[in-house]
Short mmCIF file of C-alpha atoms in Angstrom, two decimals:
data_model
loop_
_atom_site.label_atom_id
_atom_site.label_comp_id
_atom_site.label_asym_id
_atom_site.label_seq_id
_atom_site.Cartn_x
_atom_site.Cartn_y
_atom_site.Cartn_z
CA UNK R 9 0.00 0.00 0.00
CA UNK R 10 1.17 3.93 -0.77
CA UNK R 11 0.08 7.17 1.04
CA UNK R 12 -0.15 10.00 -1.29
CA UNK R 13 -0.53 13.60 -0.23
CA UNK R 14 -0.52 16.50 -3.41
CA UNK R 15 -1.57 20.19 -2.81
CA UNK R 16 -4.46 21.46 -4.58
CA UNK R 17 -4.50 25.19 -5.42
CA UNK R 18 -8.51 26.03 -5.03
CA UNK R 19 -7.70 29.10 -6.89
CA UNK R 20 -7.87 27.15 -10.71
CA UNK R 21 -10.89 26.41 -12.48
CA UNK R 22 -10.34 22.87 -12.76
CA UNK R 23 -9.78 22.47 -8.86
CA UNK R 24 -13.33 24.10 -8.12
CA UNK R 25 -14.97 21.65 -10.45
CA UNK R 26 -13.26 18.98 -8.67
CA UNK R 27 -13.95 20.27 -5.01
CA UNK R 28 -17.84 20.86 -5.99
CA UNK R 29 -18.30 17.25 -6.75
CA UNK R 30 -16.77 14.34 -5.13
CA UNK R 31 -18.33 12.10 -8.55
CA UNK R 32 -15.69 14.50 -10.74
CA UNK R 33 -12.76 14.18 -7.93
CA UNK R 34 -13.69 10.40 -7.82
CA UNK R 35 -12.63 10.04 -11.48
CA UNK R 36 -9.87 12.28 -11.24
CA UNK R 37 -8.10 10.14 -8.87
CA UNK R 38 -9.11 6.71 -9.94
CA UNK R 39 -7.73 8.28 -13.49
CA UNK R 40 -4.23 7.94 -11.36
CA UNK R 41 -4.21 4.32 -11.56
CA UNK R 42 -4.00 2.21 -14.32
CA UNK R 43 -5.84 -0.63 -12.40
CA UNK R 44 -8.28 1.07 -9.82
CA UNK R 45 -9.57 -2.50 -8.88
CA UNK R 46 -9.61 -3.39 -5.00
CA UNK R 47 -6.65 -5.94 -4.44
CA UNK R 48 -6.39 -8.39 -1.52
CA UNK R 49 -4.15 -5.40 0.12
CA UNK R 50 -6.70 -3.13 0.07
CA UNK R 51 -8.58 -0.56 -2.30
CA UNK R 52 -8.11 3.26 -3.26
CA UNK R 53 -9.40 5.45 -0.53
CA UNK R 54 -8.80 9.35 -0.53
CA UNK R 55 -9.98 12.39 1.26
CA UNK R 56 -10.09 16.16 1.24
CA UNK R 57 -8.21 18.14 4.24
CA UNK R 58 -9.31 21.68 4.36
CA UNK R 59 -7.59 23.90 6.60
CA UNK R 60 -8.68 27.52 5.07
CA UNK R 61 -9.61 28.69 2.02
CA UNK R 62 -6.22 28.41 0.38
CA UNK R 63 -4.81 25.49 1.85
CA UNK R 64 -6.64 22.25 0.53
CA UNK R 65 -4.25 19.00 0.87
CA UNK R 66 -5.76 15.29 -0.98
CA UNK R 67 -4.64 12.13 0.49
CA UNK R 68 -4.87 8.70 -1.33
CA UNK R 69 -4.19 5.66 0.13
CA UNK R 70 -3.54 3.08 -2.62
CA UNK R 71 -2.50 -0.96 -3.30
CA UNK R 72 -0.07 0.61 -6.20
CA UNK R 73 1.47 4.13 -6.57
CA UNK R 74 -0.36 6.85 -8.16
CA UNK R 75 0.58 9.19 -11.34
CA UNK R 76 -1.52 12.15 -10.40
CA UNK R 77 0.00 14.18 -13.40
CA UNK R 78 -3.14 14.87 -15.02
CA UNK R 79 -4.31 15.96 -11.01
CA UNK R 80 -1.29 18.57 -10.89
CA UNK R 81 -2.07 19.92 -14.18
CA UNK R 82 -5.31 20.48 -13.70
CA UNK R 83 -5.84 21.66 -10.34
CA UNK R 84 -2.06 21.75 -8.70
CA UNK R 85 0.86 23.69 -8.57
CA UNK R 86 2.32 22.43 -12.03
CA UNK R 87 6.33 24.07 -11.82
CA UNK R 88 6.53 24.18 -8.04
CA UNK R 89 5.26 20.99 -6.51
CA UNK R 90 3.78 17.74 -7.87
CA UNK R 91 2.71 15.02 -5.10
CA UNK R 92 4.39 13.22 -2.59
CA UNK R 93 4.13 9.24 -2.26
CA UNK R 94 5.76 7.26 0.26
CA UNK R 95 5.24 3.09 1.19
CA UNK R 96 2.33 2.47 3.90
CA UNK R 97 3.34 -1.31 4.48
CA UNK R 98 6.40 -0.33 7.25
CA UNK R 99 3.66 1.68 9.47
CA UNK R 100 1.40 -0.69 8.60
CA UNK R 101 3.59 -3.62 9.46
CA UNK R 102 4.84 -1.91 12.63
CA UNK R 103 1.43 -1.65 14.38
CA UNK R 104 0.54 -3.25 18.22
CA UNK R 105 -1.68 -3.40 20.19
CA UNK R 106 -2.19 -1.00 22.89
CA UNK R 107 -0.38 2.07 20.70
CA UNK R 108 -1.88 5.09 20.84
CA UNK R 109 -2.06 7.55 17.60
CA UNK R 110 -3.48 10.37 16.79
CA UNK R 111 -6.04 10.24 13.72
CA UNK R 112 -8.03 11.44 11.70
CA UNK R 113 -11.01 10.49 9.10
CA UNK R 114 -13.64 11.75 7.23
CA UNK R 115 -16.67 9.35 7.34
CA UNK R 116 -20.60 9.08 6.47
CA UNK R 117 -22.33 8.29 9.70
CA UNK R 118 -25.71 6.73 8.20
CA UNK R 119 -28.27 4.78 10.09
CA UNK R 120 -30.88 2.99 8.07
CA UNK R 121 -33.99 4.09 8.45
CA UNK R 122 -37.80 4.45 7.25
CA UNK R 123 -39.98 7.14 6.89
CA UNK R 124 -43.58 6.95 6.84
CA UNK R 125 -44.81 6.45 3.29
CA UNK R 126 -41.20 4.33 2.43
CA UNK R 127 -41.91 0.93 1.81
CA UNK R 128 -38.24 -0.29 2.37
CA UNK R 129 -35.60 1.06 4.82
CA UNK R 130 -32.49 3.40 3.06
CA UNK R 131 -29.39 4.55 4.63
CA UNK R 132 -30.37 8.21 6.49
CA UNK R 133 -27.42 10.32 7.50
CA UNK R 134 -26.88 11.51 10.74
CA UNK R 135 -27.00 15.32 11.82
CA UNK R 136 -26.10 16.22 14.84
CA UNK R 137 -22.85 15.97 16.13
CA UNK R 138 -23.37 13.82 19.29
CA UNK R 139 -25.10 11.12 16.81
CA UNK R 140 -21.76 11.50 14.39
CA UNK R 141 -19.40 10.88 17.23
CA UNK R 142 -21.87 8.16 18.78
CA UNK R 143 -21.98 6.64 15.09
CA UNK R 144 -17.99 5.98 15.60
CA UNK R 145 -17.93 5.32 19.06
CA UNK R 146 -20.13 2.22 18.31
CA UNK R 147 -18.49 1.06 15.49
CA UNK R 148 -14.72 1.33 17.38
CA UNK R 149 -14.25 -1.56 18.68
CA UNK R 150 -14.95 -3.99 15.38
CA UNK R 151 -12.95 -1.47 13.41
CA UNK R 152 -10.07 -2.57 16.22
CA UNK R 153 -9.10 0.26 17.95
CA UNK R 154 -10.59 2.45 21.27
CA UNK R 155 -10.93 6.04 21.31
CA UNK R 156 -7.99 7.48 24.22
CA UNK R 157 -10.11 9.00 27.07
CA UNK R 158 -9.84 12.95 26.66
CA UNK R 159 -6.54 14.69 28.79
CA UNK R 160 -8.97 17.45 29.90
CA UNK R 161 -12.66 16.05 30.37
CA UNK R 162 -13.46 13.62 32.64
CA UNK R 163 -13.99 10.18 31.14
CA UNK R 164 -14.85 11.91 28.11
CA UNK R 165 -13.27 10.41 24.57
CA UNK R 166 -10.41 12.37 23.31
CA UNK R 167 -12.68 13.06 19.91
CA UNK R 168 -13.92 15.96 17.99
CA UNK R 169 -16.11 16.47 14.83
CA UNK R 170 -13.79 19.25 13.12
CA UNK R 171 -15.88 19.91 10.02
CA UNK R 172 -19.26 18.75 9.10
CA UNK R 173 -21.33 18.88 5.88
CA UNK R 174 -24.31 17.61 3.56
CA UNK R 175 -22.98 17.37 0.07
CA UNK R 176 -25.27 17.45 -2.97
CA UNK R 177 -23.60 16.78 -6.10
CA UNK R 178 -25.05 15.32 -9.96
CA UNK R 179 -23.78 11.94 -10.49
CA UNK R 180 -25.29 10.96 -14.20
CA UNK R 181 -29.16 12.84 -14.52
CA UNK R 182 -29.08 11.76 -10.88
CA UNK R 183 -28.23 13.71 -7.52
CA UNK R 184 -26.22 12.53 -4.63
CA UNK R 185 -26.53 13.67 -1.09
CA UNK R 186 -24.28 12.45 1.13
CA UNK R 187 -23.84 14.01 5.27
CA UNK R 188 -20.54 14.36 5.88
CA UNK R 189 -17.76 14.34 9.28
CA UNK R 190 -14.44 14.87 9.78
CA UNK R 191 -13.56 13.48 13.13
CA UNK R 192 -10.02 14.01 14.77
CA UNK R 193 -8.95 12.23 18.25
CA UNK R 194 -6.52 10.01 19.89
CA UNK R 195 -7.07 6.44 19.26
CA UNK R 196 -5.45 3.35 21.21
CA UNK R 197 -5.25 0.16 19.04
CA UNK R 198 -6.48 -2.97 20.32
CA UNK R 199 -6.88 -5.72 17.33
CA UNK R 200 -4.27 -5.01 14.85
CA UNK R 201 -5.86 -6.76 11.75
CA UNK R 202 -9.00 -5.22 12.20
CA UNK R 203 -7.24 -1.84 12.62
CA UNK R 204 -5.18 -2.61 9.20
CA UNK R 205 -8.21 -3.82 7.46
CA UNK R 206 -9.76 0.14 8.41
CA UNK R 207 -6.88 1.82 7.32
CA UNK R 208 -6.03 -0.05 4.20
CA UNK R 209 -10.38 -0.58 3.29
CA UNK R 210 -11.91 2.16 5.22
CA UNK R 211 -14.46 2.74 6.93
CA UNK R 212 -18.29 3.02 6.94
CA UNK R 213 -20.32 4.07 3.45
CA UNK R 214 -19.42 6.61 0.66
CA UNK R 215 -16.01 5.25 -0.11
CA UNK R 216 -15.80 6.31 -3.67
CA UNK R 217 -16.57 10.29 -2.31
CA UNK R 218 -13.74 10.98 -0.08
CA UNK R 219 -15.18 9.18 3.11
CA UNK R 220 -13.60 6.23 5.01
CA UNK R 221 -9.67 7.01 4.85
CA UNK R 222 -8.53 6.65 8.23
CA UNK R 223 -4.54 8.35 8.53
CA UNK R 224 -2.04 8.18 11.57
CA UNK R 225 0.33 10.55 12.81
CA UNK R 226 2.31 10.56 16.17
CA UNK R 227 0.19 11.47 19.49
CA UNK R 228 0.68 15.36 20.03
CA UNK R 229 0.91 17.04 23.74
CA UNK R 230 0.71 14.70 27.00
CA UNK R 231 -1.62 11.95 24.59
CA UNK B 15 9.17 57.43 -2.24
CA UNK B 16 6.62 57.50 0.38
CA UNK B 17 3.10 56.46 0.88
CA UNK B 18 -0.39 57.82 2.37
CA UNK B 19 -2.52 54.96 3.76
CA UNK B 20 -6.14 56.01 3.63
CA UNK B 21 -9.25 53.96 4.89
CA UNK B 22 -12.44 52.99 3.85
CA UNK B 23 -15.36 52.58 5.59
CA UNK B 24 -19.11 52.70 5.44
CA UNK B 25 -22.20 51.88 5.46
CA UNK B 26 -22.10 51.37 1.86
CA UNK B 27 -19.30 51.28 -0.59
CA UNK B 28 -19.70 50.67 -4.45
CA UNK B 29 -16.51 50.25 -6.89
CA UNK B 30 -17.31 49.83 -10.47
CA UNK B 31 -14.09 48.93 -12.77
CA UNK B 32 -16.87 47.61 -15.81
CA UNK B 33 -20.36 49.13 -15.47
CA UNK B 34 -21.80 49.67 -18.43
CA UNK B 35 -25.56 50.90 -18.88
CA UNK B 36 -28.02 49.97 -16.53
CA UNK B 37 -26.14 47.61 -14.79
CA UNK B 38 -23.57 49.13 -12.23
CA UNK B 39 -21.23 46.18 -10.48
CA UNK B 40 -19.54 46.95 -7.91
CA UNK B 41 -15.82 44.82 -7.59
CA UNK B 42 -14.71 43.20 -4.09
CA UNK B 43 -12.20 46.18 -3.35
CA UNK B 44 -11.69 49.73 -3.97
CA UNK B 45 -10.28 50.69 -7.51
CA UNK B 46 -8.21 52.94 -8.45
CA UNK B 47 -9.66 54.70 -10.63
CA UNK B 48 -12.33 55.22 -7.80
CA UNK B 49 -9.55 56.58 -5.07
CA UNK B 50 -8.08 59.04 -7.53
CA UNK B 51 -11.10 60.52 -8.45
CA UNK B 52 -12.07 60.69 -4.63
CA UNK B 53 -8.81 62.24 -4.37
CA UNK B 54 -9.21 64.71 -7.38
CA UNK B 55 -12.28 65.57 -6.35
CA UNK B 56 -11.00 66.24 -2.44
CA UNK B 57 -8.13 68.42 -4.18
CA UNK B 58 -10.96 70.56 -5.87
CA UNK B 59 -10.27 69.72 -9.43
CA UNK B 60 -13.00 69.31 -11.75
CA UNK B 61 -13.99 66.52 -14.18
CA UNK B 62 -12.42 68.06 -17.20
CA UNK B 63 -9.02 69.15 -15.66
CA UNK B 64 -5.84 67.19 -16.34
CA UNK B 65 -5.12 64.38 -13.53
CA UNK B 66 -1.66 64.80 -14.39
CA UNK B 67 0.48 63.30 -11.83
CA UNK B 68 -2.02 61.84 -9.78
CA UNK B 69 -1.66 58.96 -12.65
CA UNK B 70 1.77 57.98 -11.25
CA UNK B 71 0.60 56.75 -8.35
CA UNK B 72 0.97 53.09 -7.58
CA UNK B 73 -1.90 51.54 -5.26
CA UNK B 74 -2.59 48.83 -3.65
CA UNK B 75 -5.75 48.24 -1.03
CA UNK B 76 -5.85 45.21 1.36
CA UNK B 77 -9.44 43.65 2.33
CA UNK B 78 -9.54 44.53 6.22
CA UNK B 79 -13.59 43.35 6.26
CA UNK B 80 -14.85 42.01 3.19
CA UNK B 81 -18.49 42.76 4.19
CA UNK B 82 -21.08 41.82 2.11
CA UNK B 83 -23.08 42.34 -1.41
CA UNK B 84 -26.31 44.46 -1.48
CA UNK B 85 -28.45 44.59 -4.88
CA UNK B 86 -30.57 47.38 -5.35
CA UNK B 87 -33.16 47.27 -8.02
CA UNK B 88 -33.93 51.31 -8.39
CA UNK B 89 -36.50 52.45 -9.49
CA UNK B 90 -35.71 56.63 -9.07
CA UNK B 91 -38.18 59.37 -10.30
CA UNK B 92 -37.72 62.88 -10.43
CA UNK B 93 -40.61 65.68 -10.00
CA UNK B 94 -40.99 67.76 -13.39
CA UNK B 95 -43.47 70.73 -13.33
CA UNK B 96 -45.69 70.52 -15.94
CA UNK B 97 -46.52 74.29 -18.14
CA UNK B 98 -49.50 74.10 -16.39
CA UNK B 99 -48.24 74.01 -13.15
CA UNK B 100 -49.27 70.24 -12.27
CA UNK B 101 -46.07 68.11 -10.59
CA UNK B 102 -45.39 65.10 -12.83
CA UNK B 103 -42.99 62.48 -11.72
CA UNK B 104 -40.49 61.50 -14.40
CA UNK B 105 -38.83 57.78 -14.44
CA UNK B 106 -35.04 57.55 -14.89
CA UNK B 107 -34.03 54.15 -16.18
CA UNK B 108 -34.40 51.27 -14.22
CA UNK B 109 -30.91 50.28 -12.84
CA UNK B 110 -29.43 47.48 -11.08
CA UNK B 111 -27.09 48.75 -8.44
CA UNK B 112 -24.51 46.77 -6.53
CA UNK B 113 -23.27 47.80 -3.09
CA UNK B 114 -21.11 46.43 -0.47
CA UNK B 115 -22.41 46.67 3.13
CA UNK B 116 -20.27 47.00 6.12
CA UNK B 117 -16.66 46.78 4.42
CA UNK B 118 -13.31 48.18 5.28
CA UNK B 119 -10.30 48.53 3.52
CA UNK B 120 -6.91 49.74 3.73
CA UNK B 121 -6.28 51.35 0.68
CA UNK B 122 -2.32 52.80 -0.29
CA UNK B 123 -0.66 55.40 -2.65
CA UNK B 124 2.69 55.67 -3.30
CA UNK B 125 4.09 58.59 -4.80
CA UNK B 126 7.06 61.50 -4.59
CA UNK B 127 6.51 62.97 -0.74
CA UNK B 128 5.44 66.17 -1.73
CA UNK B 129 2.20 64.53 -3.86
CA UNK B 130 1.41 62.50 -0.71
CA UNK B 131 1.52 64.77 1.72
CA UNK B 132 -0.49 67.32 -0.44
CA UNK B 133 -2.73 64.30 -0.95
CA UNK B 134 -2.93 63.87 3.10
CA UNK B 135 -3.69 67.51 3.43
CA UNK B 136 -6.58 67.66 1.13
CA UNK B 137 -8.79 64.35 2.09
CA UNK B 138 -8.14 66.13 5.69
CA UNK B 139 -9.88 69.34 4.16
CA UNK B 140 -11.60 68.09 1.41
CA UNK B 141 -12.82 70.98 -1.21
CA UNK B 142 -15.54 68.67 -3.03
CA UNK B 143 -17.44 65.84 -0.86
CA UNK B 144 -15.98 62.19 -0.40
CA UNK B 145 -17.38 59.03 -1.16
CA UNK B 146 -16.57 55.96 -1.20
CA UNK B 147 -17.34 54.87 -5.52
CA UNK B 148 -21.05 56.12 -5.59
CA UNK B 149 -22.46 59.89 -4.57
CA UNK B 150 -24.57 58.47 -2.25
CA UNK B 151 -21.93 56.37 -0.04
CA UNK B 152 -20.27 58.78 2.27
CA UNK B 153 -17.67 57.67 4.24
CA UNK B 154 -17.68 56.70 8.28
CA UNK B 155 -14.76 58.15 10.30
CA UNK B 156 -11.36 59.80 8.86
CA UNK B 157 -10.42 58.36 5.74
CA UNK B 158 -6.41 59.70 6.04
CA UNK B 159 -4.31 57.64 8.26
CA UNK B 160 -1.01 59.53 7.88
CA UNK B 161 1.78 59.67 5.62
CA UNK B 162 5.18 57.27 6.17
CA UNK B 163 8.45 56.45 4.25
CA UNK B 164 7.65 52.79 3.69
CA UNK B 165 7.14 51.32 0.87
CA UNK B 166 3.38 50.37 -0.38
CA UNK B 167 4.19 46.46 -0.08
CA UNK B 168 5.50 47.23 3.56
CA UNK B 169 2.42 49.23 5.00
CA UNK B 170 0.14 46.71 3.51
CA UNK B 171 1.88 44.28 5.36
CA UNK B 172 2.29 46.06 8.65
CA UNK B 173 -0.82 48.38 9.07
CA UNK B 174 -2.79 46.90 12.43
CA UNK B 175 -6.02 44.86 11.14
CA UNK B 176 -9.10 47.98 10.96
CA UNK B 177 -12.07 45.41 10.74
CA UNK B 178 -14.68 46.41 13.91
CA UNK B 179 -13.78 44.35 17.02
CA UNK B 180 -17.08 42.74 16.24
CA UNK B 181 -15.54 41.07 12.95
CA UNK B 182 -12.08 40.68 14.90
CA UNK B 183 -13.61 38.68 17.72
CA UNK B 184 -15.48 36.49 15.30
CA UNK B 185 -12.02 35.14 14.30
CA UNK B 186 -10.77 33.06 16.76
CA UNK B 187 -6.75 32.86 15.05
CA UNK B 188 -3.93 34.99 16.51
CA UNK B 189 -3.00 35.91 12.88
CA UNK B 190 -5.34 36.46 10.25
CA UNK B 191 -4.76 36.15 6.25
CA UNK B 192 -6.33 38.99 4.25
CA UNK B 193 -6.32 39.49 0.80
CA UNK B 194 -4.44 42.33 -1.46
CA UNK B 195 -5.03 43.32 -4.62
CA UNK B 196 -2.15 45.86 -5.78
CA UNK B 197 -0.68 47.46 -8.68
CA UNK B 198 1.89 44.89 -10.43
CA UNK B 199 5.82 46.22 -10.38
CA UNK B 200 7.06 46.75 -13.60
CA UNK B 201 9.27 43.09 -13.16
CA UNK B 202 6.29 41.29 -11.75
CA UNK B 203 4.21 39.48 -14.27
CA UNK B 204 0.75 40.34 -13.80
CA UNK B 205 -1.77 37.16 -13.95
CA UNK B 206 -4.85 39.33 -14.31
CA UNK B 207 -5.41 43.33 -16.41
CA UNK B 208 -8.57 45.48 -15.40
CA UNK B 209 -9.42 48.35 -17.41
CA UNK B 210 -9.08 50.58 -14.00
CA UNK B 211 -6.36 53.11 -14.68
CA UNK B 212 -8.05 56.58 -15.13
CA UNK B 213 -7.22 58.99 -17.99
CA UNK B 214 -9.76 61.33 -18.07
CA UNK B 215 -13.21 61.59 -15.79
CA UNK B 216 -14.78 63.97 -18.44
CA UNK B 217 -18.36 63.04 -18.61
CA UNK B 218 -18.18 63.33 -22.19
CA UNK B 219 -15.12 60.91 -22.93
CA UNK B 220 -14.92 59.40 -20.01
CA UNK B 221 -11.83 57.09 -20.48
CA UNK B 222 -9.69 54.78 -18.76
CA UNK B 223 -6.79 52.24 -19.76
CA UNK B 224 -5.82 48.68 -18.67
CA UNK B 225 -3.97 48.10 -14.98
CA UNK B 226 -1.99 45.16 -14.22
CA UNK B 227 -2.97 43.90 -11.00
CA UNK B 228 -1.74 41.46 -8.78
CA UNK B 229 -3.54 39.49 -5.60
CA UNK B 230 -1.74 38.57 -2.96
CA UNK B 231 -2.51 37.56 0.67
CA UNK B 232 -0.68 38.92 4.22
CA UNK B 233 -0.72 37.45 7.34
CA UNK B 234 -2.05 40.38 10.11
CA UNK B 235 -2.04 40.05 13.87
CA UNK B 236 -5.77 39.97 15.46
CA UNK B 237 -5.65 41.47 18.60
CA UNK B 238 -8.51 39.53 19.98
CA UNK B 239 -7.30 36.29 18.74
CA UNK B 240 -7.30 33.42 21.40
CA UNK B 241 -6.05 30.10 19.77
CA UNK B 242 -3.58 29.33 17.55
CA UNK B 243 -4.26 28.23 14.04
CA UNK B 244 -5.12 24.21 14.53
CA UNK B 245 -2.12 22.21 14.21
CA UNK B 246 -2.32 20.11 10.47
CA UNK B 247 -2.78 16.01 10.63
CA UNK B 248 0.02 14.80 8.81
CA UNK B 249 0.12 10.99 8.21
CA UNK B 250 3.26 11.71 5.88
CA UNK B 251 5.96 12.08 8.96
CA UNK B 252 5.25 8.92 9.97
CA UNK B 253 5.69 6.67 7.26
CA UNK B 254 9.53 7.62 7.01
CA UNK B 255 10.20 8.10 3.09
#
């Protein structure tokens, strides 16, 4: 598996068609890959990171490296920067139980539900941000890991909902709305192939639009 | 070279670089053909005299409070007294107008000393009205802030953030990013050309040429900032090459 980060610059044309619909950013990156099929290693999984209006970073986590050229002239930084992959199997391999990292995901909490005059249940996305954070507090445990009780509340999970939408794009004559969260915590891991199995085949619905890549990075502060 | 910083604030601001008709747009920022006919105007020349060296000027503005966009569908009349003596009320053409509400900006000339300081004295003493792009947007407050020896780029880089402490409290980050929009230097290359350079406000040719412009962001203190920007997730440093 590869980890792939590349700049966007929201600024260009072709990076606001991308950012308005997931369906177009979809095909841009699976356009990286010359076989976007899932392997037994896992399958392609990106997300959007959006720190302010000018600072937009895409993440793709991948069985085979990416060539995002097409990406880069379209909606990068064409003569300054390109993208940056680097091998996910060490921090993969390296993984035990009972390590604590901090994280980060973007995820479509959906319960299925029905309404009244719905003859069959359909997936309903959550709204509020208790249910979002209750939606991945639940599902924790068989993705193999534990949320890291919070440093400042008491016996409250060390986990926030950072940014939150409902996203209604066209996909064919069709629309798609999708809800939305990007959660960011501390995370102690307790089964370590159910943890790789989230990380290399993320997690919960929406795959295809920038939900269910969950990253790593090193535990900031006392965590 | 030195520079007088000016600010703009209002109620309502309007700043037209391609109104044509009976549409009048208004862009995000002062222009500058706007500011030097706010300062010919404060100087007491008329629309037919020369600008002269008012035209060497370089400017640059920087987007304190972007505020926000106001259409205005008008519909004006205007009384007429009939021969008879019976009042009539005439329509003007239906417009579309554009305002922004509740903006400021910092707006900077650079120039000789002696054309900015005589450009300080006047909007201090103004011989004609000011307003900010329309006749019907005065300005709130003084609109000179002094004169200085830095340079345009330097002041629009330095000058303490004037949105209201309303706006500044709304934004939580010690430092805040605004945008600029400035004249490009001769050795820049300019990405974008607006036909905002003013050659002569004549009501009967009216005519400007093209300005290079170039936009640019600086990074401004916020005095009632509390947190630092949030640190970026970055799965990258782990993975080791």
């Amino acid at each position: 598996m590869f980890l792939t980060k590349m700049q966007i610059n929201p600024r260009r044309r072709g990076a606001q068609q991308l950012l308005s619909s997931p369906q177009a950013m979809h095909a841009a990156v699976l356009a990286g890959f010359p076989d976007a099929r899932p392997t037994e290693d896992g399958r392609i999984l990106w997300r959007l990171d959006t720190y302010a209006t000018h600072r937009v970073l895409l993440f793709i986590a991948s069985p085979d490296k990416p060539d995002l050229t097409h990406l880069v002239e379209q909606a990068g930084w064409p003569t300054t920067q390109a993208w940056q992959t680097a091998a996910y199997d060490g921090l993969l391999g390296s993984l035990r139980a009972g390590q604590r990292w901090q994280f980060r995901l973007t995820a479509n909490p959906v319960r299925s539900g029905r309404r009244e005059e719905w003859t069959e249940t359909k997936p309903l996305g959550h709204v509020t941000v208790e249910q979002q954070q209750q939606w991945l507090l639940d599902r924790a445990e068989r993705l193999g890991f534990r949320i890291a009780p919070s440093t400042t509340g008491a016996g409250e999970p060390d986990l926030a909902v950072v940014d939150r939408s409902v996203r209604r794009f066209g996909r064919g004559g069709a629309s798609v709305t999708i809800s939305m969260a990007t959660f960011d915590g501390h995370l102690d891991i307790e089964d370590v192939d159910a943890m790789r199995r989230s990380l290399t085949f993320g997690i919960g619905r929406a795959k295809a639009y920038g939900c269910g890549l969950l990253t790593l990075s090193r535990p900031g502060g006392a965590g | 070279m030195s520079v007088v910083a000016l600010r703009l604030a209002g109620p309502l601001q309007a700043w037209g670089s391609g109104s044509r008709f009976v549409r009048r747009s208004t862009d995000i920022a002062p222009t500058k053909s706007g500011i030097i006919g706010m300062i010919a105007a404060a100087r007491g020349l008329r629309r037919t005299d020369p600008l002269e060296k008012l035209l060497d000027l370089s400017f640059g503005v920087r987007i304190d409070q972007p505020g926000q966009l106001l259409r205005d569908f008008q519909t004006a009349q205007r009384p007429r007294r009939d021969r008879n003596g019976d009042l009539d009320w005439q329509s003007l053409p239906l417009s579309t107008r554009y305002y922004l509400t509740d903006a400021t900006f910092l707006a900077v000339l650079e120039g000789e000393r002696a054309l900015v300081e005589g450009i300080d004295e006047a909007v201090r003493a103004p011989h004609f009205p000011l307003y900010l792009g329309r006749r019907s947007c005065p300005p709130a407050g003084p609109v000179v802030l002094g004169v200085s020896d830095q340079s345009l780029h330097d002041v629009l880089e330095t000058w303490p953030w004037l949105a209201s402490s309303r706006v500044q409290k709304q934004h939580r980050e010690r430092v805040v990013r605004l945008a600029t929009i400035r004249d490009a230097a001769p050795d820049e290359t300019a990405v974008e050309s607006i036909r905002d350079t003013p050659v002569s406000f004549d009501p009967n040719h009216r005519d400007y040429a093209w300005r290079s412009v170039v936009r640019d962001t600086v990074e401004v203190p916020n005095p009632h900032g509390v947190s630092d920007p949030a640190p970026e997730h970055d799965p990258m440093t782990v993975l080791g090459g």
